[in-house]
Short mmCIF file of C-alpha atoms in Angstrom, two decimals:
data_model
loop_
_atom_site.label_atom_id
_atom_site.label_comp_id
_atom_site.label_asym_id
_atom_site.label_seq_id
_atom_site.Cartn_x
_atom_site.Cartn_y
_atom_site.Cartn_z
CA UNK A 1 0.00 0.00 0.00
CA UNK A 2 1.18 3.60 -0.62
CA UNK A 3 2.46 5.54 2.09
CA UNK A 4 0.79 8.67 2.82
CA UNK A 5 2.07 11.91 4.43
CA UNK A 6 -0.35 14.46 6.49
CA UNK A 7 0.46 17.41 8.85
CA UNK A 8 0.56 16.50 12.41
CA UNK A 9 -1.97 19.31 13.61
CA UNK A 10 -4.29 22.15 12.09
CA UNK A 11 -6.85 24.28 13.54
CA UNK A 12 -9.75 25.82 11.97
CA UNK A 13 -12.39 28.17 13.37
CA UNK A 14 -15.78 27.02 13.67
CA UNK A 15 -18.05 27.28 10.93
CA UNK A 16 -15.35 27.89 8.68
CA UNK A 17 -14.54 25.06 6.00
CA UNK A 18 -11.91 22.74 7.38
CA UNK A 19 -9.25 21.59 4.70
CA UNK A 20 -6.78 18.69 5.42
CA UNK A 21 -4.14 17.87 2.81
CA UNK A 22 -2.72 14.23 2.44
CA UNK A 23 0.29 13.26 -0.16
CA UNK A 24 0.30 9.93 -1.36
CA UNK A 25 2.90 10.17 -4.22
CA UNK A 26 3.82 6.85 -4.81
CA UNK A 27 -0.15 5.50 -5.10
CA UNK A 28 -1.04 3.29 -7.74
CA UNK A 29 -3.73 3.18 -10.49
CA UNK A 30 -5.91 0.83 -8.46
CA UNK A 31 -5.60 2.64 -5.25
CA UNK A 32 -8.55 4.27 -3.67
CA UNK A 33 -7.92 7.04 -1.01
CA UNK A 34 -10.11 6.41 1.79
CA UNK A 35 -10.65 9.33 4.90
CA UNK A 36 -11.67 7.80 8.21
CA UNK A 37 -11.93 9.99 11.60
CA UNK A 38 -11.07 9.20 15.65
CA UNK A 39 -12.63 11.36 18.26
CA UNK A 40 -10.81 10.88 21.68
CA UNK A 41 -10.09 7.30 21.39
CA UNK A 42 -13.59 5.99 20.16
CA UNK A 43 -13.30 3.57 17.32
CA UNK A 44 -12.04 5.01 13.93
CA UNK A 45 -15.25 6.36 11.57
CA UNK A 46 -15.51 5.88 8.25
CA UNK A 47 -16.16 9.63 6.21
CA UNK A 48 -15.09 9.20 2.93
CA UNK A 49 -13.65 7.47 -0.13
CA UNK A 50 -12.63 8.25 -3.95
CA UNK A 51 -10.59 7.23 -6.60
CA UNK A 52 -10.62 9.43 -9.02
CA UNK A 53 -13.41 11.31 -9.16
CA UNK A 54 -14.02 14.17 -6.76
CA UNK A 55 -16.55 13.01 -4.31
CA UNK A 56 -18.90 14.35 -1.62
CA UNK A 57 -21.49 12.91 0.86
CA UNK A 58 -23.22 14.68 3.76
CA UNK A 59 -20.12 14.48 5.95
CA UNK A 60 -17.39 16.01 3.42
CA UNK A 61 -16.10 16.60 0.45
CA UNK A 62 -12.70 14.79 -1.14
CA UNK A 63 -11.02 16.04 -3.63
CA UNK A 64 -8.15 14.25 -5.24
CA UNK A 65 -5.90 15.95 -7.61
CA UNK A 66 -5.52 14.93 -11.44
CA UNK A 67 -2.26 12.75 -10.79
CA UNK A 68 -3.76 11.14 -8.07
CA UNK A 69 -0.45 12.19 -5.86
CA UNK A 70 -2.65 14.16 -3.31
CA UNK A 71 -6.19 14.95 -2.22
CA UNK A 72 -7.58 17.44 0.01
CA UNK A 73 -10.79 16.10 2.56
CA UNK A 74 -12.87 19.15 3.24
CA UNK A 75 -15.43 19.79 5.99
CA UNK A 76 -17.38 22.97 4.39
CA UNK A 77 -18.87 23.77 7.87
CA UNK A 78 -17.28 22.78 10.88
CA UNK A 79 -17.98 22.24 14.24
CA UNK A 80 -16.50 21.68 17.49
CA UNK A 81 -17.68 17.95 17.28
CA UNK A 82 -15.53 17.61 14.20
CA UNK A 83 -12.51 18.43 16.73
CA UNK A 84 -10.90 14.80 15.79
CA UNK A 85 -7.91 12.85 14.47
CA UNK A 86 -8.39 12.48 10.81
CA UNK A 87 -6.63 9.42 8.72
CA UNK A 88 -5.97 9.29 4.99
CA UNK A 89 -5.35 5.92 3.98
CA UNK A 90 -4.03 4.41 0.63
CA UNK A 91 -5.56 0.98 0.21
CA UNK A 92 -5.45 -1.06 -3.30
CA UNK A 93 -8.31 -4.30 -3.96
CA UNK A 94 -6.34 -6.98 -4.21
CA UNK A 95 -9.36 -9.25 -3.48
CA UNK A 96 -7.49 -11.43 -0.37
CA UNK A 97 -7.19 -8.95 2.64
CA UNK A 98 -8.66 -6.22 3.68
CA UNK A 99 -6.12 -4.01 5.71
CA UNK A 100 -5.87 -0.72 5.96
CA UNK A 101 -2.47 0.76 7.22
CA UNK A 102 -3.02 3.96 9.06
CA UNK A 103 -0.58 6.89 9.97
CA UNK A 104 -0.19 9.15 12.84
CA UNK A 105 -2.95 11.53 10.93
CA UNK A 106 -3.58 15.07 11.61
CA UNK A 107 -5.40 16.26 14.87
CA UNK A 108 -7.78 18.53 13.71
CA UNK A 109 -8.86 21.40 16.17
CA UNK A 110 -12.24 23.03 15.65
CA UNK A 111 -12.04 26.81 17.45
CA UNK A 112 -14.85 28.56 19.02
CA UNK B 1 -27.44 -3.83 14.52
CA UNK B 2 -24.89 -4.03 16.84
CA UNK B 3 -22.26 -3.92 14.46
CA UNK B 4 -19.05 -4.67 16.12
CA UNK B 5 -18.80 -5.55 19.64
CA UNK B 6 -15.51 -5.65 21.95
CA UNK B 7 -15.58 -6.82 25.08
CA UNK B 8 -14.08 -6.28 27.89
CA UNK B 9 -13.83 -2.55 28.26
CA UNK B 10 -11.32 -1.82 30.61
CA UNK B 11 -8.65 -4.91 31.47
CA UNK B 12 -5.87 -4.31 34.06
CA UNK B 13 -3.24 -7.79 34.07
CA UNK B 14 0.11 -8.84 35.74
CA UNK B 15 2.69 -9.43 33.62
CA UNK B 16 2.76 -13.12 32.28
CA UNK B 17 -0.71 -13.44 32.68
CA UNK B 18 -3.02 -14.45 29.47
CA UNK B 19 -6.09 -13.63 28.35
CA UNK B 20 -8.21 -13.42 25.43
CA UNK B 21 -9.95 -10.11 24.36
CA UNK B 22 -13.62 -10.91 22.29
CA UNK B 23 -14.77 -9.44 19.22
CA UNK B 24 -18.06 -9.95 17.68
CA UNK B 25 -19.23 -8.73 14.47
CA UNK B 26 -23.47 -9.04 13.27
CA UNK B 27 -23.10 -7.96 10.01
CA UNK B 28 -22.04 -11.36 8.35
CA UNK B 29 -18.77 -9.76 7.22
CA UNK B 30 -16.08 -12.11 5.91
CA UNK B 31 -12.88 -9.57 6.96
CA UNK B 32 -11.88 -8.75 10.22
CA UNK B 33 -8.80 -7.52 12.02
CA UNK B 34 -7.16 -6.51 15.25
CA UNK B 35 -5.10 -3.26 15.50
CA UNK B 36 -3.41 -2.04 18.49
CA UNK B 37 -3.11 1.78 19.45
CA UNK B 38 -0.62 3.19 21.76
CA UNK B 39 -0.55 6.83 22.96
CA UNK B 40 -0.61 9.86 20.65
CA UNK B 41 0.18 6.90 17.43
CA UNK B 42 -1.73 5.93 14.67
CA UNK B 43 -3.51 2.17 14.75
CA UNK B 44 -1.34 -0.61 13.74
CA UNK B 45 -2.12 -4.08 12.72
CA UNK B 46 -1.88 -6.90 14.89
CA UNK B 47 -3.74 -9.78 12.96
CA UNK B 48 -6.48 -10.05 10.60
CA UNK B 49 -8.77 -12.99 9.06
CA UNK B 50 -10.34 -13.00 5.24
CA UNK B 51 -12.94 -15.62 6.85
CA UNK B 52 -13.45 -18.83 8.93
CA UNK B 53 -10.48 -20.78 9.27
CA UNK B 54 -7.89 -18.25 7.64
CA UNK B 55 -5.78 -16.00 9.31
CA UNK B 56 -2.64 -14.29 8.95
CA UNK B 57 0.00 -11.73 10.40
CA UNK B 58 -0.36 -7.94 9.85
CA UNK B 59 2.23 -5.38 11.06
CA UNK B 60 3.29 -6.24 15.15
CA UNK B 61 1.95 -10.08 15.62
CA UNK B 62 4.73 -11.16 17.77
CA UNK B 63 3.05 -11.62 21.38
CA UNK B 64 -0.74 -12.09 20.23
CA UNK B 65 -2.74 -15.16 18.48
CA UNK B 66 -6.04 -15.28 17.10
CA UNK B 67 -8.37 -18.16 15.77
CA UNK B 68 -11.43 -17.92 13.34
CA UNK B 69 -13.63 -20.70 13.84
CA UNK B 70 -17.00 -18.97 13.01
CA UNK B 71 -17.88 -15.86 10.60
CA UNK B 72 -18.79 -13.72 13.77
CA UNK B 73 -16.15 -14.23 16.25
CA UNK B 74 -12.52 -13.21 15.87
CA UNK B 75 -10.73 -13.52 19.71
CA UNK B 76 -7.43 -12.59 20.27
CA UNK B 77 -4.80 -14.11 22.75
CA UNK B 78 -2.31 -12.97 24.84
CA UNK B 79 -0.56 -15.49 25.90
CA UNK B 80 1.86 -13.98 28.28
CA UNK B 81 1.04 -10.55 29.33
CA UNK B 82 3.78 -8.04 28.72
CA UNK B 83 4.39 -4.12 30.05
CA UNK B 84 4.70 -3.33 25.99
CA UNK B 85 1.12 -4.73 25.44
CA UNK B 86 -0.36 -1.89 27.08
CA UNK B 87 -2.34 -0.59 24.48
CA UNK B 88 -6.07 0.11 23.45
CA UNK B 89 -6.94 -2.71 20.72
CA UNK B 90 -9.68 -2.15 18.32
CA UNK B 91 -11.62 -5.17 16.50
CA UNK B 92 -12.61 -4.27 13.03
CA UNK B 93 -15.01 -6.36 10.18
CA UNK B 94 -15.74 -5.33 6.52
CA UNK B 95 -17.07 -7.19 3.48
CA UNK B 96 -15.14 -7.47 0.26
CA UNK B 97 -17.18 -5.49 -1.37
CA UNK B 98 -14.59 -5.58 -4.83
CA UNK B 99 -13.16 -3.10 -6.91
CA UNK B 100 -15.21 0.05 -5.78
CA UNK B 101 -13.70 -0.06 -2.10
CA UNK B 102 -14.75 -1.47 1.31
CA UNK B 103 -15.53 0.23 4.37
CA UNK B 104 -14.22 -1.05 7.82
CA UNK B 105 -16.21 -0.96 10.79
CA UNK B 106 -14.31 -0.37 13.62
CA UNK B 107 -15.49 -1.71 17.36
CA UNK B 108 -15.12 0.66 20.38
CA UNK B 109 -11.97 -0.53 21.80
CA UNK B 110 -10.82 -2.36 24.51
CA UNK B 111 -8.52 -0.99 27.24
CA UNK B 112 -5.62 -2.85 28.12
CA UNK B 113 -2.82 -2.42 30.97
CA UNK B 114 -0.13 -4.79 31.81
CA UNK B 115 1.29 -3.62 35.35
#
C-alpha cells in the first residue's frame, strides 16, 4: 500500500470550511484514497472514499488531484464535534485482505 | 445492529498473565482484524482474518494469536502478558465489497494495561 504523508496538527475556526491535505505520491492506479476519523479514542469512523473522481457525501467533500499524488478532505462547515484525528489511507483491492495501514494523521482542532 | 462488539472494556493484568480479548461482528462480514493503538500513534495491525479458518500476520503479531472458527467471532490471545502490550486494541469487520472499495467498521476498543 502507498504511504501517505499528512500534517501532524491544524486548527480551523468554527463554521469555517476545514481543509486537510494528504500526499500519497507513490499510489497506484488501483488505489482508492479512503478518509476515516477518531474522536478521543472511540473507534475510527468511516467519512469518505474516492478514486478518481471528486466526491462528496453529507459528511465532506474529497477532492483528489488529477495525478492522483494528493487529495484534500474538506469539511465545508465545521464544528467543534468535528474536533478529531483524521486518517488518509491508501488501500489497493487486491481481493485477499482487507487491511488498511493507518498513519499518525492530523489532529484537527475546531475553534470557538 | 450491533455492528461490532468488543468486550471487555477496561482490562488491568500482571505481567505473564493471558487472556483473550472478544470481538463480535453481526453484520455477516467475511474480513476482520485486530489493531493495536498506543498513545498519541496511529492504529497498527496486529492480525487479521479474510474468513473462517484463515488467518494471517499484519504489522506487530509477535506476542498475540487469534483463531477464526466462526464468521462472527474473531478472539485474540495474549498469551503472556507483557508491560509493551499496554495498548487500546480495536476489533474491526468489513465485506469485500470488490473493486469500488470497502468500508471497515471499527469496534469501540478495549482498554488494556499490563502492570
Amino acid at each position: 500500500d502507498a504511504k501517505t504523508t499528512q500534517p501532524p496538527s491544524m486548527d480551523c475556526a468554527e463554521g469555517r470550511a476545514a481543509n486537510l491535505p494528504c500526499n500519497h505520491s507513490t499510489i497506484s492506479g488501483n488505489e482508492y484514497v479512503y478518509w476515516y476519523r477518531q474522536i478521543h479514542s472511540q473507534g475510527p469512523q468511516y467519512i469518505i472514499h474516492g478514486l478518481k473522481n471528486n466526491e462528496t457525501n453529507e459528511m465532506a467533500s474529497l477532492i483528489i488531484t488529477e495525478d492522483r499524488k494528493s487529495s484534500t478532505l474538506i469539511l465545508p462547515h465545521a464544528t467543534l464535534r468535528d474536533t478529531a484525528v483524521y486518517y488518509c489511507i491508501v488501500r489497493g483491492y487486491r481481493g485477499t485482505g482487507n487491511q488498511f495501514y493507518f498513519g499518525t494523521g492530523t489532529s484537527l482542532t475546531v475553534i470557538p | 445492529n450491533a455492528g461490532v462488539t468488543q468486550t471487555p472494556k477496561f482490562q488491568v493484568l500482571k505481567t505473564g498473565q493471558s487472556m483473550t480479548l472478544q470481538c463480535a461482528q453481526d453484520m455477516n462480514h467475511e474480513y476482520m482484524s485486530w489493531y493495536r493503538q498506543d498513545p498519541g500513534m496511529g492504529l497498527r495491525l496486529i492480525h487479521y482474518s479474510v474468513g473462517a479458518g484463515i488467518t494471517d500476520q499484519g504489522e506487530v503479531p509477535n506476542g498475540y494469536n487469534v483463531s477464526r472458527s466462526t464468521t462472527e467471532d474473531f478472539p485474540l490471545r495474549l498469551l503472556s502478558a507483557a508491560p509493551s502490550q499496554t495498548s487500546v486494541y480495536f476489533c474491526a469487520s468489513s465485506q469485500p465489497t470488490g473493486p469500488s472499495g470497502n468500508t471497515i467498521y471499527f469496534g469501540e476498543g478495549s482498554w488494556l494495561t499490563v502492570v
